[in-house]
Amino acid sequence: MRIRLAHMSKKVFALGLTYLWFCGTALGSQAPIQVTGDTLFLELDPMVSVLEDPSGVLQVRDFTENRTDILWQPSSGNLNFGFTDSVYWVKAEFVNSSSRDLELVLEIGHPILDYIEVHIIRKSGTEMLVMGDKYPFDERPIKQTYFVFPMNLIAHESVEILFRFETQGSMQMPLSLYHPERYIEKKQVEMTCLGLYYGAMAILMLYNLFLFSSVRDVEYLYYVVYVFCLCTFLASLNGMTFQYLWPGATWWNDQVLVVALCGALLSGALLAMSFLKLRTKRPRQFSQFMIFPVAAGILILLSMELPYRTALFLAIGVIFSGLLFGLPMTLIYWLKGFEPARFFVWAWLSLVGGSLILLFNKMGFLPRFFLTENATQISSVLQVVLLSISLADRLNMERKEKLEAQNMALVQDRQARLANEAALVNERKEREAREDAYDIQKKTTETLGIQVEERTRELNNTFEDVRKANHRIMSSIRYARMIQQAILPDPEMAREWLPRHFIWWAPRDVVSGDFYYMDRLDGVTIVAVADCTGHGVHGAFMTIISSSELKHIVRWDSCKDPGEILRRLNHRIQTIMNHNRDKDLLDDGLSIGVCVIRPQDMRIDYSGARMDMHLVRGSGIETIRGDRRALGFDASIHGAAFEVRSLSLEPDLNIYMATDGLTNQIGEYSGKRFGTRRLKDLLCEHAHLPLNVQHEILEASLKVFRGNREPVDDITMVGFRPEIITG
């Protein structure tokens, strides 16, 4: 009997393990999310599936091809993974269970994600949306601080959505589904609360600015700057500054978080040092404390070059080091009887608490909810109020000390009168000493005059030598420009290959880091536009190398496939620039677009490496995106293929290829970039005109926009209308 029971137990154990294995496999994907006409709000975090892609190589086609090696994991209910270099994919399936069409909105509730791809997969096809704070704000489908897009579901329709997230900041991507009216109500409540918060901060700033203008105490100015930097940091963290202040400045939107944080540290440290009067009372601690405002200033400058995450961690480390150094010192002042310090201590303790909650939330240690998301705003309001009270308390204490000082001054005034009489005697002796010093100074001046005259002659000779050397250098650079122009396509041959075209090649300096290329091979016309790293002489060297290798690939290798041309050019540039060594000497490369016109096949093939091509048909414009990686750099994957986009050749089709030098030009009055949207509007508006007229309009528009500002980059643009072979 015991043997039979033991045998039966083994079978049950084996069946249980098999069942658990099948359950674990099935849990890889979540059940479809049922949506009805009564759905007003759904928090999607616990209903989705998640996949970590550490190398960032997965593409959407890898999921649509049903690969068995991709294992989705069910969400833990909190899509917060802290700071990570991995790419994360999220999958959600929605089913419209009602008998009518539904109009909903989906929100990604974290405004500082760098790159977001949304792939909406329906039976009728796939739609792709691209968002993120690395793209201009105006390119968002719905203009909100968070990333929001419409999601329409047909009755009884099933839709699968794949999200791809990549960011240098905190990897948080809370997902929520709203009915439009419910979403509007939510935004109204949020904006009302934010308006009250920033209104209160503005009132405190104006009040203390008024006090500064009245009493001329620099501490109130430090206080105003500190509150302004704190508000700027929080508004940038919430995405409000990106929406309302600099919607097109994606680079500055990243940097402003670190700059505002360091600005708050700089002004806060100066406020603490002035409040505690360290310069006069504790000179040693003053010298030690000066490390923190100096470090904050250096970090503001370094943040323009350092990666965002590195600069942010450095700023947080310096801030907490300053708090750990300053709080005990302030506490000692309080214990020694300096009464205003008590409010000062509680003010900074409240900020430390809120900052720790925010930091642990961004690093993934704490979940997202109302307290963790708004801890900094709550603690900052409490802090600035306590700081204002401490400044007022200290002002009252100083008034009392001033009255006591006035009484003491009366006593000292009598002593001063006696000292004044002695000073008159000393003044007479001093006058006699000044007369003797004047005679000595006069003789010294005469000697110095002779020495200055000799030194001036030496400087004039040196200046003449420098002028001659500069003339020789500029002559060499001008000759280099002639050499660079010689490698560009012959204008007569270009008109033969493309009768209707224009070429805009405008170096920023004497020589350029851009080039263009045209050739014809077996009835196929090849057009390329490239932007090499750097400007001036070093950029020109890169154009000579790249143009020569491109011509060799087309002419001698007879390569007419744009994707293969880019693959070979990437290999050659990496080889030439020593990228195949263990320790690279250089890290240079180029962005390039290659367009192959095949009139016999009525087709156009295009491949790009961080360069797009614009097509204008009638009054509409279409952008053909290139691959998001450049050629030649260390980060460029050796031997990787480039995607080829093929298009039909149509009558009156305008094609434009340009480097980013045009869109990066800065306006004299606006201080903003020329921008892709402005360029597209000009191309659509004037596409019906002859191409040479379009060229003149583009140059004139840029001249008016830029004004007296110097160009910031080389400009190269080629526009053409391909010839169509009929009959």
XYZ file of C-alpha atoms in Angstrom:
727
model
C 0.000 0.000 0.000
C 2.840 2.430 0.876
C 4.590 1.648 -2.453
C 1.396 2.414 -4.385
C 0.858 5.696 -2.536
C 4.472 6.698 -3.158
C 4.133 5.905 -6.866
C 0.901 7.930 -7.039
C 2.593 10.892 -5.274
C 5.378 10.925 -7.874
C 2.797 11.069 -10.705
C 0.926 13.915 -9.036
C 4.209 15.818 -8.498
C 5.204 15.357 -12.170
C 1.770 16.510 -13.394
C 2.007 19.559 -11.104
C 5.408 20.560 -12.511
C 4.071 20.174 -16.081
C 1.056 22.327 -15.245
C 3.225 25.033 -13.670
C 5.509 25.072 -16.763
C 2.555 25.598 -19.093
C 1.143 28.304 -16.821
C 4.513 30.130 -16.762
C 4.666 30.021 -20.553
C 1.131 31.344 -20.911
C 1.778 34.194 -18.511
C 4.245 35.726 -20.953
C 1.430 37.781 -22.485
C -1.456 39.471 -20.693
C -5.103 38.926 -21.573
C -6.672 41.445 -24.004
C -7.939 44.656 -22.405
C -11.699 44.887 -22.801
C -12.962 48.386 -23.658
C -16.616 49.384 -23.776
C -18.620 52.547 -24.234
C -18.722 52.961 -20.432
C -14.923 52.998 -20.122
C -13.825 56.387 -18.753
C -10.380 55.544 -17.373
C -8.061 52.544 -17.226
C -4.632 52.324 -15.603
C -2.821 50.057 -18.054
C 0.406 49.308 -16.106
C -0.786 45.973 -14.618
C -2.494 44.934 -17.887
C 0.463 45.001 -20.289
C 3.442 42.811 -21.134
C 7.059 44.019 -20.925
C 10.280 43.043 -22.696
C 13.749 44.375 -21.873
C 16.084 44.808 -24.866
C 19.562 45.460 -23.342
C 21.310 45.777 -26.710
C 18.565 47.843 -28.359
C 18.680 45.843 -31.601
C 15.107 44.558 -31.757
C 12.810 46.045 -34.410
C 9.041 45.877 -34.732
C 9.319 43.286 -37.501
C 10.944 40.918 -34.992
C 7.636 40.825 -33.102
C 5.336 40.617 -36.133
C 7.278 37.604 -37.445
C 6.300 35.563 -34.323
C 9.864 34.693 -33.271
C 9.926 32.009 -30.585
C 13.015 33.387 -28.822
C 11.198 36.584 -27.729
C 9.569 36.001 -24.328
C 7.241 38.698 -23.021
C 6.914 39.114 -19.257
C 3.704 40.239 -17.541
C 3.969 43.682 -15.949
C 4.476 43.829 -12.194
C 1.979 46.700 -12.109
C 4.585 49.478 -11.998
C 6.361 50.481 -15.236
C 9.280 52.144 -13.449
C 12.751 50.736 -14.163
C 14.918 53.625 -12.927
C 18.039 54.715 -14.812
C 18.999 52.098 -17.399
C 20.704 51.826 -20.787
C 18.273 49.138 -21.957
C 15.489 49.672 -24.459
C 12.078 48.547 -23.183
C 9.191 47.224 -25.257
C 5.611 47.186 -23.957
C 2.745 45.275 -25.573
C -0.972 45.856 -25.025
C -3.955 44.332 -26.838
C -7.305 46.154 -26.830
C -10.699 44.718 -27.749
C -13.729 46.930 -28.364
C -16.483 44.863 -26.775
C -19.222 47.335 -27.656
C -21.280 47.566 -30.826
C -20.200 51.132 -31.651
C -16.968 52.881 -32.547
C -14.980 54.354 -29.648
C -12.792 57.450 -29.555
C -10.235 57.302 -26.739
C -6.892 58.853 -25.825
C -3.827 57.031 -24.474
C -1.398 58.877 -22.214
C 2.246 58.092 -21.382
C 2.531 59.987 -18.100
C 6.263 60.793 -18.007
C 7.273 63.874 -20.036
C 11.073 63.388 -20.150
C 11.413 60.232 -22.241
C 13.860 60.654 -25.144
C 12.511 58.355 -27.863
C 9.099 56.678 -28.083
C 7.808 54.561 -30.953
C 4.147 53.528 -31.020
C 3.157 50.801 -33.486
C -0.639 50.385 -33.785
C -1.259 47.023 -35.466
C -4.702 46.458 -36.991
C -5.983 43.919 -39.444
C -6.108 46.669 -42.069
C -2.448 47.632 -41.556
C 0.091 49.141 -39.156
C 0.353 52.787 -38.087
C 3.510 54.197 -36.509
C 3.841 57.269 -34.270
C 7.169 58.755 -33.147
C 7.347 60.909 -30.021
C 9.797 61.932 -27.310
C 11.499 65.031 -25.937
C 14.263 64.637 -28.546
C 11.726 65.779 -31.156
C 10.230 69.284 -31.401
C 7.076 69.702 -29.346
C 4.979 70.709 -32.363
C 5.477 67.242 -33.889
C 3.379 65.592 -31.180
C -0.021 64.265 -32.287
C -1.729 66.017 -29.334
C -0.094 69.102 -27.803
C 0.145 68.151 -24.112
C 2.950 68.106 -21.545
C 2.713 64.322 -21.410
C 2.797 62.125 -24.525
C -0.814 61.660 -25.650
C -2.223 60.236 -28.865
C -5.757 59.355 -30.061
C -6.813 55.726 -30.256
C -9.992 54.988 -32.197
C -11.503 51.507 -32.009
C -14.062 50.212 -34.503
C -16.909 48.156 -33.067
C -15.726 44.653 -32.049
C -12.230 45.470 -33.304
C -9.062 43.993 -31.794
C -5.947 46.204 -31.881
C -2.417 45.403 -30.705
C -0.069 48.268 -29.721
C 3.710 47.907 -29.386
C 5.616 50.640 -27.530
C 9.397 51.123 -27.793
C 11.029 53.291 -25.074
C 14.615 54.578 -25.018
C 15.918 57.332 -22.734
C 18.957 58.596 -20.831
C 16.760 59.669 -17.940
C 14.591 57.596 -15.657
C 12.799 54.783 -17.522
C 9.228 55.438 -16.347
C 6.336 54.931 -18.734
C 2.999 54.878 -16.857
C 0.231 54.115 -19.350
C -3.379 55.291 -18.953
C -6.433 55.104 -21.208
C -9.015 57.895 -21.026
C -12.303 58.880 -22.479
C -11.670 62.357 -24.030
C -14.034 64.141 -21.643
C -12.508 62.447 -18.609
C -9.027 63.389 -19.837
C -10.032 67.040 -20.225
C -11.393 67.055 -16.641
C -8.125 65.547 -15.372
C -5.995 68.138 -17.185
C -8.157 70.975 -15.838
C -7.560 69.804 -12.260
C -3.811 69.396 -12.906
C -3.444 72.829 -14.502
C -5.415 74.451 -11.662
C -3.108 72.894 -9.045
C 0.018 73.850 -11.009
C -1.325 77.375 -11.461
C -1.829 77.726 -7.703
C 1.677 76.355 -7.052
C 3.512 78.595 -9.493
C 1.328 81.554 -8.548
C 2.331 81.156 -4.910
C 5.983 80.886 -5.918
C 5.694 84.023 -8.080
C 4.142 85.982 -5.199
C 6.992 84.970 -2.874
C 9.582 85.953 -5.508
C 7.965 89.378 -6.088
C 7.647 90.012 -2.353
C 11.311 89.240 -1.670
C 12.398 91.159 -4.776
C 10.575 94.173 -3.327
C 12.393 93.662 -0.024
C 15.714 93.529 -1.881
C 14.975 96.826 -3.638
C 14.110 98.365 -0.271
C 16.805 97.109 2.081
C 19.492 96.245 -0.533
C 20.318 93.000 1.257
C 21.835 90.564 -1.255
C 20.299 87.582 0.570
C 16.868 88.445 -0.793
C 18.295 88.446 -4.326
C 19.853 85.010 -3.713
C 16.465 83.857 -2.422
C 14.661 85.087 -5.560
C 17.210 83.398 -7.861
C 16.955 80.166 -5.866
C 13.135 80.072 -6.095
C 13.293 80.874 -9.821
C 15.766 78.022 -10.495
C 13.700 75.632 -8.379
C 10.519 76.525 -10.290
C 12.352 76.173 -13.611
C 13.597 72.705 -12.620
C 10.152 71.500 -11.552
C 8.440 73.019 -14.611
C 10.987 71.273 -16.868
C 10.469 68.015 -14.969
C 6.719 68.352 -15.623
C 7.261 69.200 -19.302
C 5.701 72.682 -19.015
C 8.767 74.641 -20.117
C 9.104 72.459 -23.222
C 5.481 73.159 -24.132
C 5.340 76.900 -23.461
C 8.903 78.319 -23.497
C 11.173 76.405 -25.908
C 9.065 73.866 -27.873
C 11.695 73.564 -30.621
C 14.878 73.539 -28.503
C 15.223 69.810 -27.798
C 18.907 70.027 -26.814
C 18.299 72.859 -24.339
C 15.254 71.019 -22.922
C 17.621 68.245 -21.748
C 20.288 70.609 -20.438
C 17.933 72.962 -18.561
C 17.180 70.317 -15.914
C 20.840 70.145 -14.909
C 21.395 73.904 -15.363
C 18.385 74.779 -13.179
C 19.411 72.218 -10.556
C 22.964 73.614 -10.440
C 21.588 77.168 -10.417
C 19.481 76.291 -7.370
C 22.580 74.817 -5.694
C 24.663 77.901 -6.553
C 22.111 80.442 -5.277
C 21.120 78.274 -2.292
C 24.752 77.883 -1.203
C 25.369 81.641 -1.521
C 22.163 82.290 0.452
C 23.278 79.954 3.257
C 26.788 81.476 3.394
C 25.415 85.010 3.515
C 22.658 84.118 5.999
C 25.144 82.549 8.418
C 27.725 85.301 7.752
C 30.475 82.751 7.290
C 32.848 85.215 5.605
C 33.233 87.303 8.763
C 32.384 84.883 11.597
C 33.854 81.596 10.333
C 36.386 82.247 7.515
C 37.620 78.640 7.528
C 34.136 77.190 7.017
C 33.499 79.896 4.411
C 36.483 78.692 2.365
C 35.313 75.075 2.651
C 31.701 75.943 1.763
C 32.829 77.868 -1.329
C 33.563 74.475 -2.928
C 29.845 73.933 -3.552
C 28.908 77.139 -5.459
C 32.136 76.808 -7.458
C 31.308 73.182 -8.246
C 27.779 74.217 -9.262
C 29.146 76.848 -11.650
C 31.581 74.353 -13.190
C 28.782 71.798 -13.589
C 26.644 74.373 -15.420
C 29.446 74.737 -17.983
C 30.225 71.001 -18.165
C 26.540 70.099 -18.602
C 26.773 71.479 -22.151
C 29.252 68.702 -23.015
C 28.628 65.842 -20.575
C 25.936 63.209 -21.207
C 22.636 64.113 -19.562
C 22.657 61.231 -17.057
C 26.274 61.841 -15.997
C 25.673 65.560 -15.454
C 22.452 64.857 -13.520
C 24.131 62.350 -11.177
C 27.042 64.748 -10.585
C 24.616 67.573 -9.761
C 22.627 65.372 -7.349
C 25.847 64.220 -5.682
C 27.092 67.797 -5.188
C 23.678 68.911 -3.850
C 23.469 66.172 -1.241
C 27.122 66.735 -0.277
C 26.340 70.410 0.265
C 23.295 69.569 2.381
C 25.278 67.087 4.504
C 27.943 69.779 5.031
C 25.627 72.754 5.557
C 22.827 71.340 7.722
C 25.044 70.377 10.704
C 26.700 73.802 10.544
C 23.307 75.556 10.604
C 22.171 73.322 13.468
C 25.261 74.354 15.477
C 24.369 78.026 14.912
C 20.871 77.314 16.222
C 22.153 75.536 19.325
C 24.522 78.447 20.022
C 21.605 80.887 20.190
C 21.245 82.180 16.634
C 17.412 82.047 16.645
C 16.699 82.657 12.897
C 18.628 79.472 12.123
C 15.754 77.305 13.450
C 13.524 78.153 10.472
C 16.501 77.767 8.156
C 17.150 74.208 9.398
C 13.539 73.092 8.995
C 13.391 74.658 5.510
C 16.300 72.602 4.208
C 15.169 69.442 6.002
C 11.811 69.668 4.208
C 13.584 69.953 0.857
C 15.844 66.982 1.682
C 12.802 64.839 2.419
C 11.023 65.787 -0.805
C 14.192 65.376 -2.878
C 14.877 61.898 -1.472
C 11.335 60.796 -2.285
C 11.710 62.139 -5.849
C 15.165 60.540 -6.290
C 14.025 57.114 -5.043
C 10.980 57.360 -7.318
C 13.086 58.161 -10.398
C 15.517 55.337 -9.575
C 12.634 52.862 -9.342
C 12.781 52.252 -5.568
C 9.377 53.884 -4.921
C 6.192 53.461 -7.018
C 4.468 56.357 -8.793
C 1.518 57.849 -6.914
C 0.396 61.298 -5.788
C 2.901 61.714 -2.925
C 5.989 60.469 -4.827
C 5.135 62.524 -7.929
C 4.373 65.761 -6.021
C 6.713 65.455 -3.023
C 9.133 68.017 -4.461
C 6.390 70.599 -5.097
C 4.965 70.155 -1.592
C 8.365 70.308 0.118
C 9.512 73.243 -2.049
C 6.487 75.368 -1.061
C 7.124 74.600 2.600
C 10.825 75.355 2.180
C 10.489 78.738 0.464
C 7.908 79.854 3.056
C 10.237 78.852 5.922
C 13.196 80.531 4.201
C 11.204 83.732 3.835
C 10.270 83.598 7.529
C 13.899 82.998 8.536
C 15.065 86.001 6.491
C 12.415 88.212 8.103
C 13.356 86.925 11.585
C 17.011 87.674 10.960
C 16.138 91.179 9.695
C 14.345 91.928 12.998
C 17.310 90.638 14.971
C 19.672 92.859 12.989
C 17.501 95.906 13.719
C 17.856 95.275 17.449
C 21.590 94.845 17.054
C 21.713 98.107 15.083
C 20.051 100.057 17.925
C 22.579 98.680 20.386
C 25.346 99.563 17.972
C 24.085 103.171 17.719
C 24.265 103.608 21.489
C 27.770 102.251 21.488
C 28.612 104.566 18.599
C 27.797 107.618 20.713
C 30.377 106.522 23.244
C 32.890 105.850 20.562
C 32.226 109.241 18.908
C 33.966 111.090 21.728
C 36.910 108.771 21.458
C 36.934 109.397 17.731
C 37.195 113.168 18.159
C 40.283 112.725 20.274
C 41.700 110.386 17.692
C 40.882 112.943 14.970
C 43.102 115.541 16.558
C 45.949 113.074 16.571
C 45.152 112.277 12.971
C 45.605 115.933 11.948
C 49.158 115.805 13.205
C 49.766 112.590 11.350
C 48.189 114.111 8.215
C 50.785 116.881 8.116
C 53.573 114.332 8.329
C 51.867 112.270 5.642
C 51.649 115.312 3.309
C 55.377 115.827 3.576
C 55.938 112.142 2.824
C 53.678 112.405 -0.270
C 55.710 115.294 -1.638
C 58.887 113.231 -1.317
C 57.129 110.272 -2.997
C 55.986 112.515 -5.876
C 59.579 113.514 -6.669
C 60.622 109.863 -6.717
C 57.631 108.934 -8.896
C 58.433 111.670 -11.434
C 61.955 110.355 -11.933
C 60.622 106.782 -12.224
C 58.035 107.854 -14.858
C 60.703 109.354 -17.079
C 62.669 106.078 -16.967
C 59.548 104.017 -17.684
C 58.680 106.184 -20.699
C 61.933 105.250 -22.390
C 61.345 101.544 -21.649
C 57.738 101.708 -22.976
C 58.902 103.271 -26.239
C 61.428 100.458 -26.789
C 58.797 97.811 -25.968
C 56.333 99.396 -28.410
C 58.854 99.055 -31.245
C 59.314 95.371 -30.400
C 55.521 94.789 -30.393
C 55.122 96.493 -33.777
C 57.772 94.219 -35.277
C 56.058 91.154 -33.771
C 52.663 92.285 -35.150
C 54.132 92.584 -38.655
C 55.489 89.019 -38.413
C 52.063 87.756 -37.310
C 50.355 89.583 -40.205
C 52.685 87.949 -42.736
C 52.161 84.498 -41.215
C 48.383 84.990 -41.301
C 48.577 85.987 -44.971
C 50.458 82.761 -45.781
C 47.913 80.631 -43.890
C 44.897 82.255 -45.599
C 46.534 81.803 -49.008
C 46.901 78.086 -48.284
C 43.261 77.787 -47.164
C 41.997 79.610 -50.275
C 43.992 77.207 -52.442
C 42.479 74.324 -50.476
C 39.020 75.673 -51.402
C 39.980 75.502 -55.083
C 41.043 71.872 -54.593
C 37.792 71.059 -52.796
C 35.699 72.658 -55.558
C 37.607 70.583 -58.105
C 36.322 67.294 -56.594
C 32.682 68.404 -56.857
C 30.680 67.284 -59.952
C 31.183 69.268 -63.163
C 28.193 71.667 -63.596
C 27.894 70.886 -67.332
C 27.701 67.146 -66.692
C 25.200 67.750 -63.875
C 22.923 69.691 -66.282
C 23.202 66.854 -68.793
C 22.245 64.207 -66.211
C 19.561 66.317 -64.473
C 18.395 69.153 -66.759
C 16.097 70.541 -64.080
C 17.953 70.986 -60.818
C 19.644 73.447 -58.483
C 22.663 73.090 -56.168
C 23.128 75.224 -53.046
C 26.627 74.772 -51.594
C 27.531 77.412 -48.989
C 30.520 76.713 -46.664
C 30.463 78.313 -43.244
C 34.202 79.024 -43.527
C 36.470 79.227 -46.560
C 36.330 75.436 -46.993
C 33.374 73.183 -46.194
C 32.614 69.976 -44.332
C 29.725 69.201 -46.770
C 29.830 67.849 -50.318
C 27.466 66.632 -53.024
C 27.962 63.986 -55.701
C 26.333 63.228 -59.077
C 27.075 60.477 -61.578
C 25.394 58.386 -64.257
C 26.012 54.682 -64.740
C 24.233 52.443 -67.309
C 21.327 54.872 -67.686
C 20.935 55.249 -63.887
C 21.527 58.654 -62.263
C 23.015 58.736 -58.750
C 22.710 61.820 -56.519
C 24.236 62.071 -53.035
C 24.457 64.797 -50.359
C 26.773 64.381 -47.350
C 27.627 66.212 -44.110
C 31.013 65.271 -42.609
C 31.995 65.935 -39.015
C 33.533 69.311 -38.354
C 33.868 72.536 -40.316
C 36.719 74.334 -41.998
C 39.977 72.545 -42.795
C 39.381 69.313 -40.843
C 35.855 69.015 -42.308
C 37.255 69.578 -45.812
C 39.721 66.712 -45.363
C 36.816 64.427 -44.481
C 34.913 65.526 -47.624
C 37.903 64.702 -49.842
C 38.265 61.236 -48.293
C 34.533 60.476 -48.365
C 33.949 61.835 -51.892
C 36.886 59.852 -53.277
C 35.685 56.610 -51.663
C 32.093 57.214 -52.841
C 33.285 57.769 -56.429
C 35.382 54.585 -56.263
C 32.379 52.539 -55.052
C 30.113 53.871 -57.828
C 32.585 54.074 -60.703
C 35.014 51.228 -60.146
C 32.781 48.816 -58.245
C 29.787 49.655 -60.514
C 27.513 49.720 -57.451
C 24.054 51.159 -58.107
C 22.166 49.992 -55.012
C 21.976 52.900 -52.498
C 21.883 50.621 -49.453
C 24.964 48.697 -50.633
C 26.744 51.981 -51.456
C 26.246 53.147 -47.848
C 27.330 49.789 -46.418
C 30.569 49.799 -48.410
C 31.248 53.472 -47.704
C 30.775 52.844 -43.956
C 33.330 49.992 -44.144
C 35.847 52.090 -46.097
C 35.595 55.140 -43.821
C 35.969 53.010 -40.697
C 39.029 51.324 -42.230
C 40.641 54.607 -43.322
C 40.032 56.336 -39.991
C 41.632 53.412 -38.047
C 38.292 52.285 -36.634
C 39.359 48.656 -36.917
C 42.001 49.044 -34.198
C 41.541 48.201 -30.556
C 42.153 51.816 -29.585
C 40.835 54.324 -32.084
C 42.793 57.448 -32.811
C 39.803 59.296 -34.269
C 36.034 59.120 -34.154
C 34.828 60.922 -37.266
C 32.202 60.106 -39.855
C 29.402 61.569 -41.909
C 25.666 61.727 -42.517
C 24.693 61.011 -46.130
C 21.698 60.371 -48.356
C 21.942 58.518 -51.711
C 19.157 58.697 -54.322
C 19.242 56.415 -57.388
C 16.962 57.428 -60.285
C 15.977 54.595 -62.629
C 14.003 56.141 -65.521
C 13.724 52.828 -67.394
C 12.008 51.202 -64.398
C 10.049 54.374 -63.501
C 11.444 54.059 -59.962
C 13.500 55.907 -57.384
C 15.537 54.120 -54.706
C 16.735 55.975 -51.572
C 18.902 55.086 -48.599
C 20.006 57.503 -45.894
C 22.368 57.514 -42.936
C 20.949 60.117 -40.538
C 19.637 62.072 -43.521
C 16.109 62.357 -44.916
C 14.771 63.137 -48.405
C 11.711 65.360 -49.062
C 9.258 64.758 -51.935
C 6.708 67.357 -53.081
C 3.734 66.215 -55.148
C 1.340 69.041 -55.926
C 0.739 70.844 -52.619
C 1.694 67.944 -50.349
C 5.098 67.023 -48.966
C 6.383 63.621 -47.866
C 9.572 62.893 -45.931
C 11.460 59.691 -46.721
C 13.352 58.884 -43.541
C 16.847 57.463 -43.629
C 18.314 55.073 -41.078
C 19.040 56.696 -37.692
C 22.776 55.924 -37.711
C 25.648 57.717 -39.425
C 28.697 56.320 -41.228
C 32.250 55.833 -39.991
C 31.815 56.460 -36.260
C 32.731 53.950 -33.570
C 29.020 53.543 -32.829
C 28.285 52.605 -36.486
C 27.747 48.848 -36.742
C 30.429 47.358 -38.978
C 28.906 45.628 -42.015
C 25.301 46.466 -41.085
C 22.866 46.878 -43.990
C 20.970 50.077 -44.750
C 17.289 50.023 -45.679
C 16.351 50.938 -49.275
C 13.088 52.836 -49.821
C 11.659 52.549 -53.352
C 9.180 55.033 -54.863
C 7.372 55.370 -58.167
C 8.685 57.988 -60.579
C 5.842 60.440 -61.272
C 5.472 63.595 -63.401
C 6.205 66.953 -61.732
C 7.795 65.255 -58.732
C 10.161 67.581 -56.827
C 12.922 65.911 -54.808
C 15.063 67.722 -52.218
C 18.102 66.476 -50.289
C 19.863 68.700 -47.736
C 22.260 68.592 -44.806
C 21.123 69.891 -41.435
C 23.150 73.063 -41.926
C 20.100 74.911 -43.293
C 17.680 73.927 -40.526
C 20.305 74.593 -37.802
C 20.824 78.266 -38.729
C 19.851 80.648 -35.884
C 17.595 83.681 -36.382
C 18.883 87.130 -35.413
C 15.747 88.195 -33.534
C 14.069 84.945 -32.500
C 17.212 83.114 -31.400
C 15.607 79.901 -32.676
C 16.614 77.458 -35.398
C 15.374 77.819 -38.987
C 13.817 74.387 -38.463
C 12.484 71.561 -40.625
C 8.886 72.795 -40.522
C 9.803 76.203 -41.964
C 11.800 74.482 -44.736
C 8.896 72.164 -45.606
C 6.465 75.097 -45.751
C 8.752 76.958 -48.194
C 9.167 73.856 -50.385
C 5.402 73.226 -50.569
C 4.589 76.882 -51.236
C 7.046 77.311 -54.143
C 7.254 73.783 -55.597
C 5.403 74.862 -58.771
C 8.111 77.427 -59.645
C 11.267 76.688 -61.677
C 13.991 75.164 -59.572
C 16.421 78.061 -60.012
C 13.705 80.426 -58.708
C 13.109 78.105 -55.740
C 16.847 78.276 -54.995
C 16.775 82.093 -54.969
C 13.708 82.142 -52.681
C 15.342 79.741 -50.200
C 18.542 81.821 -50.054
C 16.569 85.057 -49.640
C 14.385 83.548 -46.886
C 17.444 82.379 -44.938
C 19.128 85.782 -45.337
C 16.102 87.591 -43.897
C 15.740 85.036 -41.076
C 19.419 85.053 -40.087
C 19.943 88.809 -40.391
C 23.410 89.826 -39.214
C 24.081 86.565 -37.380
C 27.087 84.582 -38.523
C 26.309 81.153 -40.086
C 26.618 78.276 -37.613
C 27.066 75.404 -40.092
C 27.853 74.541 -43.714
C 24.818 74.418 -46.038
C 24.386 71.943 -48.905
C 21.076 71.305 -50.690
C 20.217 69.669 -54.042
C 16.744 69.928 -55.575
C 15.681 68.321 -58.860
C 12.808 67.058 -60.991
C 13.701 63.709 -62.562
C 13.111 63.265 -66.277
C 10.504 60.614 -67.236
C 11.086 58.494 -70.347
C 7.845 58.178 -72.294
C 7.068 55.891 -75.223
